[in-house]
Coordinates of C-alpha atoms and ligand atoms in Angstrom, one line a residue:
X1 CA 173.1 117.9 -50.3
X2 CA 170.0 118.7 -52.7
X3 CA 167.6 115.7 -51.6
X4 CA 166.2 113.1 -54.4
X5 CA 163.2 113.4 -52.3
X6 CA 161.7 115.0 -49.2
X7 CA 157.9 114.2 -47.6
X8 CA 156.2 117.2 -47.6
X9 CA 155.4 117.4 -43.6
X10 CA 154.7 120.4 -41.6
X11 CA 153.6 121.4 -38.6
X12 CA 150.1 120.0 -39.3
X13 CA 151.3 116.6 -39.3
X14 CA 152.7 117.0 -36.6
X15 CA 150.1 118.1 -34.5
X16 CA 147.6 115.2 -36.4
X17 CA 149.9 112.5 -34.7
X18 CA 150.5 114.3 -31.4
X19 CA 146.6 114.5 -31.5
X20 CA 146.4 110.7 -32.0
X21 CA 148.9 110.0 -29.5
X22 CA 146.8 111.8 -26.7
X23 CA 143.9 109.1 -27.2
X24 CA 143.4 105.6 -26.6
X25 CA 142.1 104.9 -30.1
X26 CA 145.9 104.0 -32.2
X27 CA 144.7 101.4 -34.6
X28 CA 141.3 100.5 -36.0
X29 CA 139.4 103.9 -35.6
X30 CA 137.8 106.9 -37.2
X31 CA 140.9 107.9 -39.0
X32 CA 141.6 105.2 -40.7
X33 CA 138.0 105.0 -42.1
X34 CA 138.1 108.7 -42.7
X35 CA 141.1 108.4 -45.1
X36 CA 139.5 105.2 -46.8
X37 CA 136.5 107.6 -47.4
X38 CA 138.7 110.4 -48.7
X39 CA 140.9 108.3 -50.9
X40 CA 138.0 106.7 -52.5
X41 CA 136.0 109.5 -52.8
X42 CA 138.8 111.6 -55.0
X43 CA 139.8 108.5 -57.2
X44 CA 136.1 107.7 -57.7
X45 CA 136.3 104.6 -56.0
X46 CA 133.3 102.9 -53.6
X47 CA 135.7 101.4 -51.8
X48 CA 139.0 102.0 -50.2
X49 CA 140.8 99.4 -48.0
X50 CA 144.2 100.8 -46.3
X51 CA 146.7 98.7 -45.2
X52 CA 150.2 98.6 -44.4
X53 CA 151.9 99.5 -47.7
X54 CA 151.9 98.9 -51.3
X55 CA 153.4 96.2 -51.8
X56 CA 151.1 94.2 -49.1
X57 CA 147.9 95.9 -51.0
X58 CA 149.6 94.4 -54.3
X59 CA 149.5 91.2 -52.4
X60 CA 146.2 91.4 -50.5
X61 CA 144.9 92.5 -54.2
X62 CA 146.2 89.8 -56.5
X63 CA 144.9 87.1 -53.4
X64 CA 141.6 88.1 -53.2
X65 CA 141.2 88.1 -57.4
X66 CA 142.0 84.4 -56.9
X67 CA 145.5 84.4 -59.1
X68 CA 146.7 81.2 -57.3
X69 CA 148.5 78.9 -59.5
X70 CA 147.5 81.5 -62.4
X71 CA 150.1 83.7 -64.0
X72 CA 150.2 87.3 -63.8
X73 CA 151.5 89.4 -66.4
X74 CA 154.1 92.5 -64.9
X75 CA 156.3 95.1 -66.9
X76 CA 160.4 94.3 -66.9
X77 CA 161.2 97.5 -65.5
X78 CA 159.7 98.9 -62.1
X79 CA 160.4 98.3 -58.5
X80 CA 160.1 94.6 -57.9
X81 CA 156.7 95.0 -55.6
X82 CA 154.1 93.9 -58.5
X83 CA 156.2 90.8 -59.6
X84 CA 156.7 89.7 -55.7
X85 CA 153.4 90.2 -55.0
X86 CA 152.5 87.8 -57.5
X87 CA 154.6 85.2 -55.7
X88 CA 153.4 86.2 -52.4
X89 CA 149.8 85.7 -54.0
X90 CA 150.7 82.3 -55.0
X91 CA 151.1 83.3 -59.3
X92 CA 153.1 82.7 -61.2
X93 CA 155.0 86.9 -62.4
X94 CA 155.5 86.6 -66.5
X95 CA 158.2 89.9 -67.7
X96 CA 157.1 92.0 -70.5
X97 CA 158.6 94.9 -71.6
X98 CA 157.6 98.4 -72.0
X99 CA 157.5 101.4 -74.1
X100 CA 160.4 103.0 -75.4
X101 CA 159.2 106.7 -74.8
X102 CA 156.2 106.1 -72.5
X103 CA 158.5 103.5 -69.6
X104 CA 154.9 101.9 -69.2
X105 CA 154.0 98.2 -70.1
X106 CA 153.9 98.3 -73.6
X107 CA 150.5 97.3 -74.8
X108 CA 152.0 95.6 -78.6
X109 CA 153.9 93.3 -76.1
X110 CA 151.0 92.3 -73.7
X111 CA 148.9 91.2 -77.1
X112 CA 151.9 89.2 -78.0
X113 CA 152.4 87.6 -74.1
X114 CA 148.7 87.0 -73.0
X115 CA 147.7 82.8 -73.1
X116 CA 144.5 81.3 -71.8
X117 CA 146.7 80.9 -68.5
X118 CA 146.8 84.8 -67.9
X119 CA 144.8 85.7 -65.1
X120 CA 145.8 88.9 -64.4
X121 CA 147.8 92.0 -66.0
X122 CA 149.4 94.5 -63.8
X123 CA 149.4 97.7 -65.7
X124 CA 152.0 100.5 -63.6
X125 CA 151.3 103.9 -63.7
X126 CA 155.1 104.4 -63.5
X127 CA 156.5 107.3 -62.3
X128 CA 153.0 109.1 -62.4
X129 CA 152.5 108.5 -65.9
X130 CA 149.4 106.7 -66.5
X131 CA 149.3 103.5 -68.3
X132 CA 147.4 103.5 -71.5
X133 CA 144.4 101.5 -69.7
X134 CA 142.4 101.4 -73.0
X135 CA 144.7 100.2 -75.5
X136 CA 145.9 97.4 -73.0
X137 CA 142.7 96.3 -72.4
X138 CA 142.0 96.3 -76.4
X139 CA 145.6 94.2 -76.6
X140 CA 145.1 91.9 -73.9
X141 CA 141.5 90.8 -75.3
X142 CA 143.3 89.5 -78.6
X143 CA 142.8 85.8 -77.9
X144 CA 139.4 86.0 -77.3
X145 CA 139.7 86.0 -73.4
X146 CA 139.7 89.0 -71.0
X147 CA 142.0 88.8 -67.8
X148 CA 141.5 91.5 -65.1
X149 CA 143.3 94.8 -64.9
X150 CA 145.3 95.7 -61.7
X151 CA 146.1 99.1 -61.9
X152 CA 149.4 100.0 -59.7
X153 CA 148.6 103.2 -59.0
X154 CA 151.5 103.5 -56.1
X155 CA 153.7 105.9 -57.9
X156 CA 150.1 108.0 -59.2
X157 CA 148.1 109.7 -56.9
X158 CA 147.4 113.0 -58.3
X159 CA 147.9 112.0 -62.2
X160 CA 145.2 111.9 -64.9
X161 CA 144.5 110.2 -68.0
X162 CA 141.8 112.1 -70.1
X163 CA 140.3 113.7 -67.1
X164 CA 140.2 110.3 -65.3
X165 CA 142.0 110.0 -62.0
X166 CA 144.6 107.6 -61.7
X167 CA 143.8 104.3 -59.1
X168 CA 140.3 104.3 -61.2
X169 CA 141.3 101.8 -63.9
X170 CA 141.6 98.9 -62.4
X171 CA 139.3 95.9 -61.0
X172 CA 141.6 96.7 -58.2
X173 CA 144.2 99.8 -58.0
X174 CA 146.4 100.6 -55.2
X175 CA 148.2 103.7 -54.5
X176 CA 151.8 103.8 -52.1
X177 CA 152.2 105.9 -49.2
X178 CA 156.3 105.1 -49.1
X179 CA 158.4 108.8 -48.1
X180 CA 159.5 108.9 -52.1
X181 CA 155.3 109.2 -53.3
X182 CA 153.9 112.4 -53.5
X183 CA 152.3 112.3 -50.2
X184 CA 153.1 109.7 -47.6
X185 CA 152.0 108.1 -44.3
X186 CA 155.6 106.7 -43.4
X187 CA 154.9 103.5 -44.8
X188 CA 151.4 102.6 -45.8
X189 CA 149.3 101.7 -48.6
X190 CA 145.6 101.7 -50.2
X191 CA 143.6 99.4 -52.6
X192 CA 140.2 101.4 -54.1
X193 CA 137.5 99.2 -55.8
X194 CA 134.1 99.3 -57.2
X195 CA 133.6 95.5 -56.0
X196 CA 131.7 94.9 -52.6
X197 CA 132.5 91.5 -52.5
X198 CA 136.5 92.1 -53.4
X199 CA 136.6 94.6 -50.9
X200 CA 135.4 92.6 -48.0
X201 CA 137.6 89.5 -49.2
X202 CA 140.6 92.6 -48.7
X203 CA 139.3 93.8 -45.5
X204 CA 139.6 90.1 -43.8
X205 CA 142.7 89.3 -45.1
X206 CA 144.4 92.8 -43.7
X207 CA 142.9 91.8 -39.8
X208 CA 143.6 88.2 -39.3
X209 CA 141.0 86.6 -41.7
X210 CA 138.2 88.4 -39.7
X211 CA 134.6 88.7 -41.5
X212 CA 132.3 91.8 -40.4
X213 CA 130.6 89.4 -38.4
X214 CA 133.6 89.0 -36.1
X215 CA 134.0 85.2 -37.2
X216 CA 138.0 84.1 -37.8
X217 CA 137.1 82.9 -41.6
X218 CA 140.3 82.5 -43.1
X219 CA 143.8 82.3 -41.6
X220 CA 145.3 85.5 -42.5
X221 CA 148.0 87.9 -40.8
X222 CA 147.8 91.4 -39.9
X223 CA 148.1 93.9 -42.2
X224 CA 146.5 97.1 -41.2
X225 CA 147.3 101.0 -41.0
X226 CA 147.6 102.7 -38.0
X227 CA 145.4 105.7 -37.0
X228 CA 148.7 108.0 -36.9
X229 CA 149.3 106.8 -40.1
X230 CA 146.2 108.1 -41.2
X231 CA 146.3 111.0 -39.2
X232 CA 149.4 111.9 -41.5
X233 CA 147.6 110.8 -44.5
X234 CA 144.5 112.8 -43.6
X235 CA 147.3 116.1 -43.6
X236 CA 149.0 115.2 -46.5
X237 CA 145.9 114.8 -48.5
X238 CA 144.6 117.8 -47.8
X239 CA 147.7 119.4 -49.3
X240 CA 147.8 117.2 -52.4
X241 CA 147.1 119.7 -55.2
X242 CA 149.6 121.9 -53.8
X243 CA 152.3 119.8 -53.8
X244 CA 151.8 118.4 -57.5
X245 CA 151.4 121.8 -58.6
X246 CA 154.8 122.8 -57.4
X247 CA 156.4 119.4 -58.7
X248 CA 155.3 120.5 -62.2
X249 CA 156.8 123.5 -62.0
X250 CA 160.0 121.8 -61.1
X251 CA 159.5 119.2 -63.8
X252 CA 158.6 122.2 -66.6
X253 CA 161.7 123.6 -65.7
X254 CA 164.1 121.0 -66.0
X255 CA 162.3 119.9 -69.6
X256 CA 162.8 123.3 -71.0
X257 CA 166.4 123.8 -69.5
X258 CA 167.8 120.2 -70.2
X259 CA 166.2 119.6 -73.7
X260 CA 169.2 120.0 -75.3
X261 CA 171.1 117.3 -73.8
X262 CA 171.8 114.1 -74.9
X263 CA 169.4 112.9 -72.8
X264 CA 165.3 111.1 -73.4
X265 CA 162.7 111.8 -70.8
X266 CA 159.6 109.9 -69.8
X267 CA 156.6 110.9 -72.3
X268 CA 153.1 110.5 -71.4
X269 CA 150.0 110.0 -73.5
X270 CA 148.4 113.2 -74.9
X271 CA 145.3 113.2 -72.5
X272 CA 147.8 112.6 -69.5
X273 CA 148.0 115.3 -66.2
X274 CA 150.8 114.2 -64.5
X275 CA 151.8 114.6 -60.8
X276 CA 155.8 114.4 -61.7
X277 CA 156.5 111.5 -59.2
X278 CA 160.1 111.0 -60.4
X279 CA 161.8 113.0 -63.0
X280 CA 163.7 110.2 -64.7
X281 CA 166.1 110.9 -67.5
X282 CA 168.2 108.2 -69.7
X283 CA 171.5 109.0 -71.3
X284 CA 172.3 108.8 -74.7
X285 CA 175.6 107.0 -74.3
X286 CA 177.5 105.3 -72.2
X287 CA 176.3 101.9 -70.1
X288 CA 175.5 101.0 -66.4
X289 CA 179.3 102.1 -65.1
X290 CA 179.1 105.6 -67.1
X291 CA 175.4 106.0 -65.5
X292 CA 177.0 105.1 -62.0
X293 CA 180.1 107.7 -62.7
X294 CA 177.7 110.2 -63.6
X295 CA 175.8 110.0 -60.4
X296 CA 178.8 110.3 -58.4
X297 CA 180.0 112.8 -59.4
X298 CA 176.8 114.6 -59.1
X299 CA 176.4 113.7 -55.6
X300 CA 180.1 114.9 -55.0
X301 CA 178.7 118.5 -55.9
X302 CA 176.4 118.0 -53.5
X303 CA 173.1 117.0 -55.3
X304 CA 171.6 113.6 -54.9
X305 CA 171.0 111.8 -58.3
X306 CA 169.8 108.0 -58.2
X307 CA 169.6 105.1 -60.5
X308 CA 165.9 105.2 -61.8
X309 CA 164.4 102.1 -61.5
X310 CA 165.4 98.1 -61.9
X311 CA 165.4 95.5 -64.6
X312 CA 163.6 92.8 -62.8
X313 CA 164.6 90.1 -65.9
X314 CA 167.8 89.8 -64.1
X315 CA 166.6 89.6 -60.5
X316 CA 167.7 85.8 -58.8
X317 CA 164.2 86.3 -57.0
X318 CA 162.3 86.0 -60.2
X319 CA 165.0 83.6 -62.2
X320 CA 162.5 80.4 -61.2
X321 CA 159.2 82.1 -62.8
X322 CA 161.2 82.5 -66.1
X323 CA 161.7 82.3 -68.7
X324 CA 160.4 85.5 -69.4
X325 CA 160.0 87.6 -72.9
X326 CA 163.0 89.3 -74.1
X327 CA 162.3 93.0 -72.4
X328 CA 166.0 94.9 -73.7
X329 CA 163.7 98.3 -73.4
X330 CA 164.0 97.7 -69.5
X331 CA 167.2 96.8 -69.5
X332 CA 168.6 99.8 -71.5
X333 CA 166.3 102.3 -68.9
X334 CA 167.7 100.5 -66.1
X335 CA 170.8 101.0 -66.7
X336 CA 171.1 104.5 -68.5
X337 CA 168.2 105.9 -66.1
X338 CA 168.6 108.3 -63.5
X339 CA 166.5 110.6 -61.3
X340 CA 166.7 114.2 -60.5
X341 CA 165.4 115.4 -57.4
X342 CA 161.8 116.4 -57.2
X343 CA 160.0 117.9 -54.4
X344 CA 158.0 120.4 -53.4
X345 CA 160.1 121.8 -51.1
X346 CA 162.8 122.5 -53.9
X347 CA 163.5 126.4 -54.1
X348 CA 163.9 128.0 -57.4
X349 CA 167.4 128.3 -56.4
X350 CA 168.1 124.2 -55.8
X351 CA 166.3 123.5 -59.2
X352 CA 169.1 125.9 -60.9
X353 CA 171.9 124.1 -59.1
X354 CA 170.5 120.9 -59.9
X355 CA 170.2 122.5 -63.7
X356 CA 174.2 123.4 -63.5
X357 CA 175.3 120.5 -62.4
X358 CA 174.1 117.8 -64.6
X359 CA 175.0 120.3 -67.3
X360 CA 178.4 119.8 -66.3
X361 CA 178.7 116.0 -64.9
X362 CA 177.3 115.2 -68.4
X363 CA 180.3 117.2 -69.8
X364 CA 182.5 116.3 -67.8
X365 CA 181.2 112.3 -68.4
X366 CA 181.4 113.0 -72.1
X367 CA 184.5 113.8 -72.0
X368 CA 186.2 111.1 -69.9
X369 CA 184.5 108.6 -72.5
X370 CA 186.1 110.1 -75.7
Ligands
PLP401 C1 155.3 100.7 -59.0 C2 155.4 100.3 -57.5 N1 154.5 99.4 -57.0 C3 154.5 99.1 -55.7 C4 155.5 99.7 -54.9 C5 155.5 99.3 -53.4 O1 155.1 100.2 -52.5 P1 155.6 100.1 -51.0 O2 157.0 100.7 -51.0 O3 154.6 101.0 -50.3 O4 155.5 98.7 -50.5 C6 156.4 100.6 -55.4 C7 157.3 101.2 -54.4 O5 158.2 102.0 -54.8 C8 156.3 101.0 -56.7 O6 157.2 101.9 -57.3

C-alpha cells in the first residue's frame, strides 16, 4: 500500500531518543527548552511553550486569552480541535464558512459573523495554506471592535505568506507535531507568542498551575512534552526544509499531471510558500457515497486515499453551541474531498502510480454514475 502519510524518521531519531533514554533527565530538561528556543526562533516568535499536542495548546491558548463565557469564532470545515478547544476553554465555538478556492475561513463571512460578544477568531492555516491574516483582521474590525487572532498554525510549519513564516500571525499560534504534520514528535504540540505575560499564564497551566516561583497558583493538570519528544523534534527540525522541498515536488507533479480532471485543488494567496501538508482534491460530481466509492477502490489498487477533512456543522458535539451560520462551502469539501498521499519519502515511481490510479478510479467512478 502507497501510505497517505509517513513521518520522516531516520536513524538520527533514533539515536536522539536512545540518547535520552540513557539519562535520568526524561521530562522537564534541556531539550525541551532547546526546541522551545528553535521553534520560536524560526517562526520569529519570543516565546515558545511546548506541550502535549495541538489540540491541548489550542486549549491552553484560548484559556489563558481569557475566552470564558466569550464566543469564539472557528471555520466549518477542519479537524474538530479549534472548535473543542473552545469548549474545553470554557467559549462558546460559532461555524463560519470558508473560501471556495482557498478552504481557509473566509474573511466576507467573518465581517458578516463578528458581534460585540466575539472574543476570539481562530484563523487555520489549513492544509499549509496560510490564512489571509490581513484581510481577516481588516473584516473582523467592521463593527468597530477588534477581537484577537489565534493563528492555528498546526497543519503550517514550513509555509509562508509574503515572506512571513506561518505561527507568526497570531496573538497566539500553535503548530501540531501529530505523525500526519510535516515533522512530528509522536504526539506533541507548540504555542509561540510575543506576550511575556501570555506565555507564563501557558507555561503554568501545562505543569499543574505552577508559577516560576514554584508556588501551585492555579489548579491546573499536566500537560507537558517529554524530553524524547523533543529529542525527536530537535531531529526532525533540523531536516525541515528538506522535507517540504521534496513535498513540493510531489505536489508540482500531481498539479501538472491531474489538471485535466474534473477535479478543484486547494489555491493559496499569491504571496503564499507552501509546505504541501495535504494535497487535497474535490470532485466535480458525484456526493459523499461516490467520494467514499472512489476511495475504495483506490485503496483496492493499493494506494491509500482519505476523506479530506470534516464538516463540523453537523458534528452532535458542537449541535448545543449552534445555531451556527449556514457554511454549505464546508459541507460540499467535506464530502467531495479527498487526499492523495504526500510525503517525503514518496519515490518518483509511487507518485506515478498514485498518478495512474486516480486517473482511472475517476474513470472508472465516472462511469458507474452515467
Ligand atoms: C487545524 C488543526 N488544528 C489542530 C489540530 C490538533 O492537533 P493534535 O492532533 O496535535 O491535537 C489538528 C490536527 O489534525 C488540525 O488539523
Amino acid at each position: 500500500m502507497i501510505r497517505l502519510a509517513f513521518p520522516a524518521i531516520d536513524e538520527r531519531e533514533v539515536q536522539s531518543v536512545a540518547a535520552v533514554l540513557n539519562t535520568a533527565q526524561l521530562v522537564s530538561g534541556r531539550l525541551v527548552e532547546r526546541f522551545e528556543a528553535e521553534l520560536a526562533e524560526r517562526t520569529g516568535r519570543k516565546y515558545g511553550i511546548a506541550v502535549s499536542n495541538g489540540t491541548t495548546a489550542l486549549a491552553l491558548a484560548m484559556e489563558a486569552l481569557g475566552v470564558y463565557g466569550k464566543q469564539v469564532i472557528v471555520p466549518a470545515l477542519t479537524w474538530p480541535s479549534p472548535a473543542h478547544a473552545a469548549v474545553l476553554a470554557g467559549a462558546r465555538p460559532l461555524l463560519v464558512d470558508i473560501d471556495e478556492k482557498e478552504w481557509n475561513i473566509d474573511p466576507k463571512d467573518v465581517a458578516a459573523a463578528v458581534t460585540d460578544e466575539t472574543a476570539l477568531i481562530v484563523a487555520i492555516d489549513q492544509f499549509g495554506v496560510p490564512a489571509r491574516h490581513e484581510e481577516l483582521a481588516q473584516a473582523a474590525a467592521v463593527r468597530g471592535t477588534t477581537p484577537l487572532f489565534l493563528e492555528d498554525a498546526a497543519c503550517a510549519l514550513g509555509s509562508a505568506l509574503g515572506g512571513r513564516p506561518c505561527g507568526s500571525f497570531g496573538v497566539v499560534s500553535i503548530i501540531s507535531f501529530h505523525p500526519r504534520k510535516v515533522i512530528t514528535t509522536g504526539e506533541g504540540g507548540m504555542c509561540l507568542t510575543d506576550d511575556g505575560d501570555l506565555a507564563e499564564r501557558i507555561r503554568q497551566s501545562r505543569n499543574h498551575g505552577l508559577d516560576h516561583k514554584g508556588r501551585f497558583v492555579v489548579a491546573r493538570g499536566n500537560a507537558r512534552m517529554t524530553e524524547i519528544q523533543a529529542a525527536i523534534g530537535l531531529a526532525q527540525l533540523a531536516k525541515l526544509e528538506k522535507i517540504v522541498a521534496r513535498r513540493r515536488e510531489i505536489a508540482a507533479h500531481y498539479r501538472a499531471r491531474l489538471s485535466d480532471l474534473p477535479l478543484s485543488f486547494q489555491s493559496a494567496p499569491d504571496s503564499a510558500q507552501r509546505n504541501e501538508q495535504s494535497f487535497g482534491c474535490v470532485l466535480h460530481f458525484g456526493g459523499e457515497s461516490t467520494r467514499n466509492r472512489f476511495i475504495a477502490s483506490a485503496r483496492s489498487m493499493g494506494v491509500e486515499l482519505g476523506p479530506l477533512s470534516h464538516h463540523l456543522g453537523v458534528l452532535p458535539s458542537l449541535a448545543p453551541f449552534g445555531p451556527h451560520r449556514p457554511t454549505p462551502i464546508s459541507a460540499h469539501v467535506a464530502q467531495r474531498g479527498f487526499a492523495l498521499p504526500i510525503h517525503s519519502r514518496l519515490s518518483d515511481e509511487e507518485v506515478e502510480t498514485v498518478i495512474r490510479t486516480v486517473r482511472r478510479c475517476i474513470e472508472e467512478v465516472v462511469s458507474d454514475d452515467n
